[in-house]
PDB file of C-alpha atoms in Angstrom:
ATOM      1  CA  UNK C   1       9.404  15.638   6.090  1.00 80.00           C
ATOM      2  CA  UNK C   2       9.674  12.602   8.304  1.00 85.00           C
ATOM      3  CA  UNK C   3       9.540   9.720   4.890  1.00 95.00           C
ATOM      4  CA  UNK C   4      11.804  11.897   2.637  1.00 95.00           C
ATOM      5  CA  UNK C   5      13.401   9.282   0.133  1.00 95.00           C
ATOM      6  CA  UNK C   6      11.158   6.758   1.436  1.00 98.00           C
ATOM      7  CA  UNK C   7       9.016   4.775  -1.005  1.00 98.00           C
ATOM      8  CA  UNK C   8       5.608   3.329  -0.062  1.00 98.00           C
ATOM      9  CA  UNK C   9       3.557   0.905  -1.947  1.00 98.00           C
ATOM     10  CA  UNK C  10      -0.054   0.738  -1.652  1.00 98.00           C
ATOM     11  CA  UNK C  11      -2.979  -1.113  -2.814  1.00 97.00           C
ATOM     12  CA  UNK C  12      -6.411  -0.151  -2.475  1.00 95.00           C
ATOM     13  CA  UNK C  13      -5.335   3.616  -2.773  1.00 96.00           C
ATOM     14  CA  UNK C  14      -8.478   4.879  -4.031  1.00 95.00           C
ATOM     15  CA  UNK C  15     -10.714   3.888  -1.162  1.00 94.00           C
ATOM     16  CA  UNK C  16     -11.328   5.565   1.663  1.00 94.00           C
ATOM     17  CA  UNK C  17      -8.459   4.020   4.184  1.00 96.00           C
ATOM     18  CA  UNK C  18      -6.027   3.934   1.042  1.00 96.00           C
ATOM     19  CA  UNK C  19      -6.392   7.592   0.143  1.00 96.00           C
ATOM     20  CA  UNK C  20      -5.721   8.470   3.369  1.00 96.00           C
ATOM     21  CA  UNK C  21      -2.583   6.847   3.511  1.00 97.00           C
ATOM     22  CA  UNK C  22      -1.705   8.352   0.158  1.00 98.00           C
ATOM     23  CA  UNK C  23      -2.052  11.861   1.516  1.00 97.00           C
ATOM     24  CA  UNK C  24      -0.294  11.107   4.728  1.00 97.00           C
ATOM     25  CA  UNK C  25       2.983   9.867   2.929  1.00 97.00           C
ATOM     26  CA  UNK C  26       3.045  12.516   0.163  1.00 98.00           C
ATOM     27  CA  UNK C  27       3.231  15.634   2.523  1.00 97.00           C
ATOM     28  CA  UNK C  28       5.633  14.188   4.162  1.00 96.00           C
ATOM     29  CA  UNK C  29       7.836  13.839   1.736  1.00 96.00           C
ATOM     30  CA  UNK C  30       7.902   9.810   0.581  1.00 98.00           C
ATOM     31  CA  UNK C  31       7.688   8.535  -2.980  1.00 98.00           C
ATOM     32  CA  UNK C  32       4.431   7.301  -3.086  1.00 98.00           C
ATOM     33  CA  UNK C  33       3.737   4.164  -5.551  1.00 98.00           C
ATOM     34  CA  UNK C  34      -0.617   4.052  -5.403  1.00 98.00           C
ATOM     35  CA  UNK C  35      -2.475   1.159  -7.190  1.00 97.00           C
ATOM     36  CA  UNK C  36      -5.609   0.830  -8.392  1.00 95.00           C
ATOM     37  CA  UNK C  37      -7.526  -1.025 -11.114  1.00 93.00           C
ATOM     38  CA  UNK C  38      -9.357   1.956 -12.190  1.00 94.00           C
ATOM     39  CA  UNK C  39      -7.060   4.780 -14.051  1.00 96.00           C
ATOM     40  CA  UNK C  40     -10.318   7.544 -13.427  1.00 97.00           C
ATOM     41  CA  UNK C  41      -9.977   6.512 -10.070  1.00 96.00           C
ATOM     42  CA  UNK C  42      -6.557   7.398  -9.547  1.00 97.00           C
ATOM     43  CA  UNK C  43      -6.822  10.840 -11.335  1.00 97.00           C
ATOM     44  CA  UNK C  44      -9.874  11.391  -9.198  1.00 96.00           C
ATOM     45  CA  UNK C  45      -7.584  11.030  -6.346  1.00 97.00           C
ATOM     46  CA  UNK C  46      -4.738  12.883  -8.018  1.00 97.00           C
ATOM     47  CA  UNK C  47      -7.043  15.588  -8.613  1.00 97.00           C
ATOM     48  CA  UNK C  48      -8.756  15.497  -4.878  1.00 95.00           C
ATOM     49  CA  UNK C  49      -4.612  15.823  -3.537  1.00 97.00           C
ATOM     50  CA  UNK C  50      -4.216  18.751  -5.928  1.00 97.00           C
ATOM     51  CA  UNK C  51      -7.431  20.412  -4.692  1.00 95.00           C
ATOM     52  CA  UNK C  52      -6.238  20.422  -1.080  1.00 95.00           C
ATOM     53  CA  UNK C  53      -2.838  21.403  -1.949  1.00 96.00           C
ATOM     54  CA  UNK C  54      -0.783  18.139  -1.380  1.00 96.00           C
ATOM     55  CA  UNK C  55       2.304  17.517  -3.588  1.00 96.00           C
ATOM     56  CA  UNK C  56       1.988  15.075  -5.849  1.00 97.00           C
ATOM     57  CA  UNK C  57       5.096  14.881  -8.268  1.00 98.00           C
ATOM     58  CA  UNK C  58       6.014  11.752  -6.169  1.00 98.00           C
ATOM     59  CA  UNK C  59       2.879  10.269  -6.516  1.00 98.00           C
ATOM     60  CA  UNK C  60       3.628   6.904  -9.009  1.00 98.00           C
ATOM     61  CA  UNK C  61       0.032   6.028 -10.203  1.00 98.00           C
ATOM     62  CA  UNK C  62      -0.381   2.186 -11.412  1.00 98.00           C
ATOM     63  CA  UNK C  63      -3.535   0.664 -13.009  1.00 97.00           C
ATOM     64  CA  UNK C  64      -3.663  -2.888 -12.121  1.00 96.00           C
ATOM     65  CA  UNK C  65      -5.191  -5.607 -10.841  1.00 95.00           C
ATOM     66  CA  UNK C  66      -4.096  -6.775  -7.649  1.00 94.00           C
ATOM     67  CA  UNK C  67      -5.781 -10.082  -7.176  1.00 93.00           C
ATOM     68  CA  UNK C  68      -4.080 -11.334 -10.388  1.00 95.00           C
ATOM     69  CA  UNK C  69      -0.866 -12.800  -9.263  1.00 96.00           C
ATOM     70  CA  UNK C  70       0.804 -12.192 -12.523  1.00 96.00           C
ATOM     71  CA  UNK C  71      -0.138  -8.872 -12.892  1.00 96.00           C
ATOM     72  CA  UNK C  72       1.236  -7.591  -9.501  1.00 96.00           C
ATOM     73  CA  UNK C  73       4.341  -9.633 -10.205  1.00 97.00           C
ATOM     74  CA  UNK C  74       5.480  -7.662 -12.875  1.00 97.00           C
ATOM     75  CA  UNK C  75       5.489  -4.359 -10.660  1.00 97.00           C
ATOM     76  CA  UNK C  76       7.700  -6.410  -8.433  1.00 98.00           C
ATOM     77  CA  UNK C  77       9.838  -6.880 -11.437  1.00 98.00           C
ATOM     78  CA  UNK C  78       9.934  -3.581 -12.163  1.00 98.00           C
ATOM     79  CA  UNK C  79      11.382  -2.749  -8.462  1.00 98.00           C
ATOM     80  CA  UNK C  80      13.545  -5.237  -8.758  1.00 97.00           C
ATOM     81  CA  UNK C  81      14.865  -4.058 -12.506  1.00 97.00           C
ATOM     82  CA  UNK C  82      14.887  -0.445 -10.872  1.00 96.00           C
ATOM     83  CA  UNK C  83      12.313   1.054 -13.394  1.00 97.00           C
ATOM     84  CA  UNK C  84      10.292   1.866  -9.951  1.00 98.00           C
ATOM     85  CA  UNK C  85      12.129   2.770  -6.794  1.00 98.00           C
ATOM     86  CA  UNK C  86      12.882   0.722  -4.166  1.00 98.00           C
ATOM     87  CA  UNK C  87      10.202   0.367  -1.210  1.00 98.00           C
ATOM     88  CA  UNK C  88      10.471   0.575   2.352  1.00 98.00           C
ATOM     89  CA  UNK C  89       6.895   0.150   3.698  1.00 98.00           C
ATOM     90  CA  UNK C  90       3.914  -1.354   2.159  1.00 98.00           C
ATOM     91  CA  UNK C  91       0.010  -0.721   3.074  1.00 98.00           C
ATOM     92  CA  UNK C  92      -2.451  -3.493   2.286  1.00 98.00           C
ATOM     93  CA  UNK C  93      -5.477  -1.837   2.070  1.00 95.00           C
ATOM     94  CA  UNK C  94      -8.469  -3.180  -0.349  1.00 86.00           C
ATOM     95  CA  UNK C  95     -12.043  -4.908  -0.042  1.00 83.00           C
ATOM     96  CA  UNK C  96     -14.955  -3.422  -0.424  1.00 78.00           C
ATOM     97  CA  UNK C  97     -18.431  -4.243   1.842  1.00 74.00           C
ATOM     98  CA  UNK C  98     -20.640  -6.886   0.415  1.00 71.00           C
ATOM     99  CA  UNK C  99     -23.803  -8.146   1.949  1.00 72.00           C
ATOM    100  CA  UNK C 100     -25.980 -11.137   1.716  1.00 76.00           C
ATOM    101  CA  UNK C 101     -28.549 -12.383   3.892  1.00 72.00           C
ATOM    102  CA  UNK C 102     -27.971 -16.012   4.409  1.00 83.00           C
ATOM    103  CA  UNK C 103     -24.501 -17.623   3.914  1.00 86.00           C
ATOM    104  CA  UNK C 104     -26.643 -20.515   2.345  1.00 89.00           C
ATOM    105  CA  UNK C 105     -27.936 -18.015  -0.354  1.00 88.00           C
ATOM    106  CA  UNK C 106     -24.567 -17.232  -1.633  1.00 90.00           C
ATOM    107  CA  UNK C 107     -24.301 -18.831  -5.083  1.00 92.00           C
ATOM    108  CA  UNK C 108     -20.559 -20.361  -5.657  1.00 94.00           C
ATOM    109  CA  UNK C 109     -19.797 -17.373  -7.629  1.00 93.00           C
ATOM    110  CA  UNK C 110     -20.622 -14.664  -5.292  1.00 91.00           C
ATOM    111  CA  UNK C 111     -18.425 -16.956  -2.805  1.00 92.00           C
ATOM    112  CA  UNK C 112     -15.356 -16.703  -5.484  1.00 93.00           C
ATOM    113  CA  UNK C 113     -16.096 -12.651  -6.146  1.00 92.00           C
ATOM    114  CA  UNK C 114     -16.112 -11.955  -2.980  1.00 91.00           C
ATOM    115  CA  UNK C 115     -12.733 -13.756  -2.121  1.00 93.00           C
ATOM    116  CA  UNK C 116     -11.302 -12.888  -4.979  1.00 93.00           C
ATOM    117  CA  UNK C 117     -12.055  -9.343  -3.961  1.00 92.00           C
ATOM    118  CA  UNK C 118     -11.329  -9.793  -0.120  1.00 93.00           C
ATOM    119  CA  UNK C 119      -8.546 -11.750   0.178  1.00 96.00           C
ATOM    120  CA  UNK C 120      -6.909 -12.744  -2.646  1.00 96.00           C
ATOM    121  CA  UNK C 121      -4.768  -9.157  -2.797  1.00 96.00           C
ATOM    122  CA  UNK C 122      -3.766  -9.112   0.791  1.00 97.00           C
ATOM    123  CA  UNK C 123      -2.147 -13.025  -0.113  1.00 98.00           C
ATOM    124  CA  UNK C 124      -1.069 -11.951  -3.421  1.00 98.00           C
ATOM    125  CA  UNK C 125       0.285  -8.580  -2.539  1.00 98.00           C
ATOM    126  CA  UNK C 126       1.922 -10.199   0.574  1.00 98.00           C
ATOM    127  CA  UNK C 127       4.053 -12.679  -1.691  1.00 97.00           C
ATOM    128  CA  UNK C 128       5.334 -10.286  -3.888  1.00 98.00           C
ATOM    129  CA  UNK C 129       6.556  -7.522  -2.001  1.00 98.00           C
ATOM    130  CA  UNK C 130       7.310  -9.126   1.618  1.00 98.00           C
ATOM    131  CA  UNK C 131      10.531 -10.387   0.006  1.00 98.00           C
ATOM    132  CA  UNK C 132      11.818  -6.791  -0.552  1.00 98.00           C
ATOM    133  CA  UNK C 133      11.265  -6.041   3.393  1.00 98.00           C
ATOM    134  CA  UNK C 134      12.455  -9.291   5.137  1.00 98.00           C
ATOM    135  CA  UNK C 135      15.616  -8.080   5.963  1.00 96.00           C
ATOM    136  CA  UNK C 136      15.672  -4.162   5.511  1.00 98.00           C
ATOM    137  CA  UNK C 137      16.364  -1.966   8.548  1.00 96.00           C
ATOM    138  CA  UNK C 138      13.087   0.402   9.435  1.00 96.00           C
ATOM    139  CA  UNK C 139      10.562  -1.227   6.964  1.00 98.00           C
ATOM    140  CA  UNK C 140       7.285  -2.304   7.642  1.00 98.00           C
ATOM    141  CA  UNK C 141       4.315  -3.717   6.027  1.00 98.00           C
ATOM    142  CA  UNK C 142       0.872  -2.845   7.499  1.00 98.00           C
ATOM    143  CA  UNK C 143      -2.785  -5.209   6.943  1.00 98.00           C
ATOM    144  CA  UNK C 144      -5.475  -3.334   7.080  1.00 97.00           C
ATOM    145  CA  UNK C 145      -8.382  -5.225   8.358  1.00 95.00           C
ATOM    146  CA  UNK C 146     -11.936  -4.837   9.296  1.00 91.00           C
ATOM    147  CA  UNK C 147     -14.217  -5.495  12.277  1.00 87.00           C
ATOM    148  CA  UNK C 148     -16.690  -8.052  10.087  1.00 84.00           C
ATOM    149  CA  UNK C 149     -15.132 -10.178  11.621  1.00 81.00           C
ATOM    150  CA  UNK C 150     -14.739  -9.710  14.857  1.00 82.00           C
ATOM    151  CA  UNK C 151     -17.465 -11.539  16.953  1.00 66.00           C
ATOM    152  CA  UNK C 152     -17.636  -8.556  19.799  1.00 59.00           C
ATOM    153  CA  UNK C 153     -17.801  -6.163  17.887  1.00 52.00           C
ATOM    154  CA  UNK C 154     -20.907  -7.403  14.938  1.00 49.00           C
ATOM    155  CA  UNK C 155     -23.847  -9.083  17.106  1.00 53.00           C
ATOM    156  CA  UNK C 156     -23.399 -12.818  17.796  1.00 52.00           C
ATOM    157  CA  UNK C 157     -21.653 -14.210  14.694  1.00 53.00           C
ATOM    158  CA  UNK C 158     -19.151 -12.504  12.149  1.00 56.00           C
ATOM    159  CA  UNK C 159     -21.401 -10.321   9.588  1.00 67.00           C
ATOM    160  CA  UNK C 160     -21.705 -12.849   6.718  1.00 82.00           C
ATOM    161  CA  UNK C 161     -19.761 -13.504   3.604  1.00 87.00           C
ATOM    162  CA  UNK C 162     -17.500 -10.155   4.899  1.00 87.00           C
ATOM    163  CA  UNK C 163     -17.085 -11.312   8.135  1.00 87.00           C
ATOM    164  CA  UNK C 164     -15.631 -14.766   6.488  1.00 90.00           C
ATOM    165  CA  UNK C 165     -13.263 -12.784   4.723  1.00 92.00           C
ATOM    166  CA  UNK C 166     -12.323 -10.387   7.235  1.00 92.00           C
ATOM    167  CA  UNK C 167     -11.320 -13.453   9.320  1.00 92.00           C
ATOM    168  CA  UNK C 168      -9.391 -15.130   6.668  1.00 95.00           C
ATOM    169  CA  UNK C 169      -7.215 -12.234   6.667  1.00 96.00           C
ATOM    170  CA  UNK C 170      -6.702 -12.372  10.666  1.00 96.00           C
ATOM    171  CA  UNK C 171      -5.338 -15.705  10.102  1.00 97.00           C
ATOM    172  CA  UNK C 172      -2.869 -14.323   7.208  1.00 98.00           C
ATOM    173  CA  UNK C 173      -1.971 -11.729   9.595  1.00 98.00           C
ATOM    174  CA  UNK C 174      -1.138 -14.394  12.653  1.00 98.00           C
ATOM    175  CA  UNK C 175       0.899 -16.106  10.397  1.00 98.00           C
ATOM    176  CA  UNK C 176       3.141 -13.414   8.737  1.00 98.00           C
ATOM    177  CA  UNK C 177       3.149 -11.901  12.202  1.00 98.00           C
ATOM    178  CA  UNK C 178       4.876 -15.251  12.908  1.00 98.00           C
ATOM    179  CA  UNK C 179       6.847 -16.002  10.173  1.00 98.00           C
ATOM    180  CA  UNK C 180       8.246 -12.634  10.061  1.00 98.00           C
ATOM    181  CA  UNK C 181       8.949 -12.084  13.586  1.00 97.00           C
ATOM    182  CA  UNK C 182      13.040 -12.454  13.504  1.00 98.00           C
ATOM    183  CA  UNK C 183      12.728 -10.336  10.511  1.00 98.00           C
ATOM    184  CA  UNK C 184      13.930  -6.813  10.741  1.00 98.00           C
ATOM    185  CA  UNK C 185      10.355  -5.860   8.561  1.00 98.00           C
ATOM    186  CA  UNK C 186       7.929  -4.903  11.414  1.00 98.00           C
ATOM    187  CA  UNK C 187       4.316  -6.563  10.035  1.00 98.00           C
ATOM    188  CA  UNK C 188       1.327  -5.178  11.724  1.00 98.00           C
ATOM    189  CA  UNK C 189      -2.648  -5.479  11.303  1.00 98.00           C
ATOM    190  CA  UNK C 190      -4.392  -2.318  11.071  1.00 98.00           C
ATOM    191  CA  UNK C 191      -7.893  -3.280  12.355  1.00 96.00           C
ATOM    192  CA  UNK C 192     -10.253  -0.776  11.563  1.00 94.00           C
ATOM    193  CA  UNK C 193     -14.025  -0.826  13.668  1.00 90.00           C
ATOM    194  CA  UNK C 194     -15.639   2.561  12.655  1.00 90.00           C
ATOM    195  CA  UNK C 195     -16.461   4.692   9.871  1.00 89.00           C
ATOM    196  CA  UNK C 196     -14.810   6.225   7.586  1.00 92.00           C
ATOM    197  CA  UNK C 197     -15.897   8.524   4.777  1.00 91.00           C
ATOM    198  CA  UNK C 198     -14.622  10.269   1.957  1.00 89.00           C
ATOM    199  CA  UNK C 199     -14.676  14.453   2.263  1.00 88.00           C
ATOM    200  CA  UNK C 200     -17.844  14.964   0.155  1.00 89.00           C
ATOM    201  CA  UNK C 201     -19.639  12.185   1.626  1.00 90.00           C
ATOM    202  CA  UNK C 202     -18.142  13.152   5.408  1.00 89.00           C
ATOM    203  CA  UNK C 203     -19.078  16.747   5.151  1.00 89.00           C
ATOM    204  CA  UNK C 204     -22.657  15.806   3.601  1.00 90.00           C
ATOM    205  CA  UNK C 205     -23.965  13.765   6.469  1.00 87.00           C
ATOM    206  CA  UNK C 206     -22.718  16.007   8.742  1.00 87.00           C
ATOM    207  CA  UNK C 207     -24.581  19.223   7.072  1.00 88.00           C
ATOM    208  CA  UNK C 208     -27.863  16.123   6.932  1.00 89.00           C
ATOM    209  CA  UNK C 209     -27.274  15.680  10.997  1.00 86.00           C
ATOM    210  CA  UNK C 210     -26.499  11.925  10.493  1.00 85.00           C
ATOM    211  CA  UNK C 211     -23.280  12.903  12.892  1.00 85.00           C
ATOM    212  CA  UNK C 212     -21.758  15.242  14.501  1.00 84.00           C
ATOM    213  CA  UNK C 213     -18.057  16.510  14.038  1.00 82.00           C
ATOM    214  CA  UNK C 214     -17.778  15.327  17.657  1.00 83.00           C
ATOM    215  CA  UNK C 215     -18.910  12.196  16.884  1.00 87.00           C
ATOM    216  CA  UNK C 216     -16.902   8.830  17.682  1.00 89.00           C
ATOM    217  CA  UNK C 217     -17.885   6.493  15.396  1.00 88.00           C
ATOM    218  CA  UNK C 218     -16.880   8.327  12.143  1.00 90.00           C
ATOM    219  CA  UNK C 219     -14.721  10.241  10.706  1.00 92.00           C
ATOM    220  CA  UNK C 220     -13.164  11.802   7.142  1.00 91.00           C
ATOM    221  CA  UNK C 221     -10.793  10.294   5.286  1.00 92.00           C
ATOM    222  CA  UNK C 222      -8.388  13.035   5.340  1.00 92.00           C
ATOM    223  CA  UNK C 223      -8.281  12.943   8.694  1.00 92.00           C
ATOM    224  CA  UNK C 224      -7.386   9.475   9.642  1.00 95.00           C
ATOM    225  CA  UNK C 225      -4.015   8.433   7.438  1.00 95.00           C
ATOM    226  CA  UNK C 226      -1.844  10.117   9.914  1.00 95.00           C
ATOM    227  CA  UNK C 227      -1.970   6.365  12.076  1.00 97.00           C
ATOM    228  CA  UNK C 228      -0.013   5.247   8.929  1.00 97.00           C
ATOM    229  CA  UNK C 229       2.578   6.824   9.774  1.00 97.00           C
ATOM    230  CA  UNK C 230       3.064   6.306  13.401  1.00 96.00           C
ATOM    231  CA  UNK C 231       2.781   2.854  12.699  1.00 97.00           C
ATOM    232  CA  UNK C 232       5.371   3.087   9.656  1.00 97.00           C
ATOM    233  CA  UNK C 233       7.672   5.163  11.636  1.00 95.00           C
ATOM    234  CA  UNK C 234       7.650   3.316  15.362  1.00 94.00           C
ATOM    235  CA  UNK C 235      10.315   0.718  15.347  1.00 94.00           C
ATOM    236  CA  UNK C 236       8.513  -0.414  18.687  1.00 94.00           C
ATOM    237  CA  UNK C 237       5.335  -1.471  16.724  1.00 97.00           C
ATOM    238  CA  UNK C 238       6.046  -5.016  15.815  1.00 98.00           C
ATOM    239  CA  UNK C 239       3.788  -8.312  15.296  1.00 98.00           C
ATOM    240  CA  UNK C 240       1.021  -5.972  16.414  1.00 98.00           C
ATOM    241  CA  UNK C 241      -2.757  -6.325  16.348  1.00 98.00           C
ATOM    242  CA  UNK C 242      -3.852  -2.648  15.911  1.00 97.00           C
ATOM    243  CA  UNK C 243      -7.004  -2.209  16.852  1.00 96.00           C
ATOM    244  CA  UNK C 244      -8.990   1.082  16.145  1.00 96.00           C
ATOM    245  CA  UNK C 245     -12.358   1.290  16.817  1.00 93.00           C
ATOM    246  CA  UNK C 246     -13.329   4.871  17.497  1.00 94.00           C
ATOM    247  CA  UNK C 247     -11.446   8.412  16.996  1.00 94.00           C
ATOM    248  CA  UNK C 248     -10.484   8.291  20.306  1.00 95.00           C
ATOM    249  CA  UNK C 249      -8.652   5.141  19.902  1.00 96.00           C
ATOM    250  CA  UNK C 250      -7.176   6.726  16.618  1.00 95.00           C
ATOM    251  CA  UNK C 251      -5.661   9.895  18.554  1.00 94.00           C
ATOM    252  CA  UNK C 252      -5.199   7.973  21.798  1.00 95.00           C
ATOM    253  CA  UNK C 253      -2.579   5.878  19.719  1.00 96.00           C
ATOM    254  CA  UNK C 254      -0.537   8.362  17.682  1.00 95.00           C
ATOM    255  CA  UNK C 255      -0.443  10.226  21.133  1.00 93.00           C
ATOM    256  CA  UNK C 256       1.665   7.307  22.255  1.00 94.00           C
ATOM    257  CA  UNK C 257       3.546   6.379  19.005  1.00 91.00           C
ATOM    258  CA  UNK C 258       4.145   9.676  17.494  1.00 80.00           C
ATOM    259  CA  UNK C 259       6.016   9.578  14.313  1.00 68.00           C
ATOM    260  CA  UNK C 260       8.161  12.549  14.173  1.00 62.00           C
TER     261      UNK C 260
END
């Protein structure tokens, strides 16, 4: 067990790309502090670990809400108090998809949900818990991004109100990759470009013949958390842009940066 006595924070854990990470971390072993702001949704996922036999006495559920600033503060305070356990690695995963047709369509409102949504966490989870990484031997703090915003990757311009978001967050990522780059906390961007899907909805559209299990371009969720923790456990990935666009590029990395 590779994270044994490790703690690991992260946001987003219900989704697809959190969940994954939640697994990951729990069979091997870490404390696992998972946030949501939906309690169902975190026994849903409790319940989904259970199912396919991973431990989860270390699992630390939290209901809250992480693009209010004082809300996520106070589960800073509570590491810092020691009512929760110290952490060594955080994962910043959370924003869902949203979609509207013209960027001059988008009512103020919509602009503000969808930030709020987007990027707000990433900034607000960033200010809290960076501080408990800055200087601690083997830590690191992982971004996960999307490919909304990547011009290359989403026809000719960045896909919309997502793709604004997406690239808000690759200039928060430049910047703590800079600011934190005499820091013994190794920050990295996890950019992801393809699919992925929860079991259920994974093993559904494959039985449909929407993919195939050899496909490229998608994958399950259960399968893909195991990047978190080559990237966690590396100390040669540093100020990284990790870009991820197929399965390939998934295996083709932890082939390189294995973590045990």
């Amino acid at each position: 067990m590779a994270f044994l006595g490790k703690t690991v924070l992260i946001t987003g854990a219900t989704g697809n790309v959190g969940s994954s990470a939640v697994k990951e971390f729990l069979e091997q072993g870490a404390n696992v502090i998972a946030t949501s702001r939906s309690k169902s949704s975190l026994e849903k996922l409790t319940s989904k670990l259970q199912e396919i036999s991973v431990p989860t006495e270390k699992l630390i559920p939290i209901v809250v809400d992480i693009s209010n600033d004082q809300e996520l503060s106070k589960i800073a305070d509570q590491i810092r108090d020691k009512t929760l356990p110290e952490i060594d690695h955080v994962i910043s995963s959370s924003g869902p998809w949203w979609k509207y047709d013209h960027l001059y369509d988008v009512t103020f409102e919509q602009w503000n949900e969808v930030m709020s949504a987007n990027v707000n966490p990433h900034f607000i989870t960033y200010r809290n818990f960076i501080p408990f990484l800055l200087n601690k031997p083997g830590s690191s703090y992982t971004l996960v991004t999307g490919a909304s915003g990547l011009v290359d990757v989403i026809g000719n311009i960045p896909s919309g109100i997502t793709g604004i978001s997406q690239c808000v967050l690759f200039g928060i990522s430049r910047v703590a990759r800079f600011e934190t780059k005499d820091n013994a906390v190794r920050f990295n961007e996890l950019l992801i470009g393809f699919r992925i899907e929860d079991d259920a909805t994974y093993k559904k559209y494959i039985s449909e013949g929407k993919f195939s299990e050899s496909s490229d371009i998608v994958t399950t969720s259960w399968k893909f958390g195991s990047i978190f923790l080559s990237i966690a456990k590396d100390n040669n990935v540093k100020g990284e842009v990790i870009k991820i666009m197929s399965t390939t590029e998934k295996d083709d990395f932890e082939k390189v940066h294995k973590f045990k």
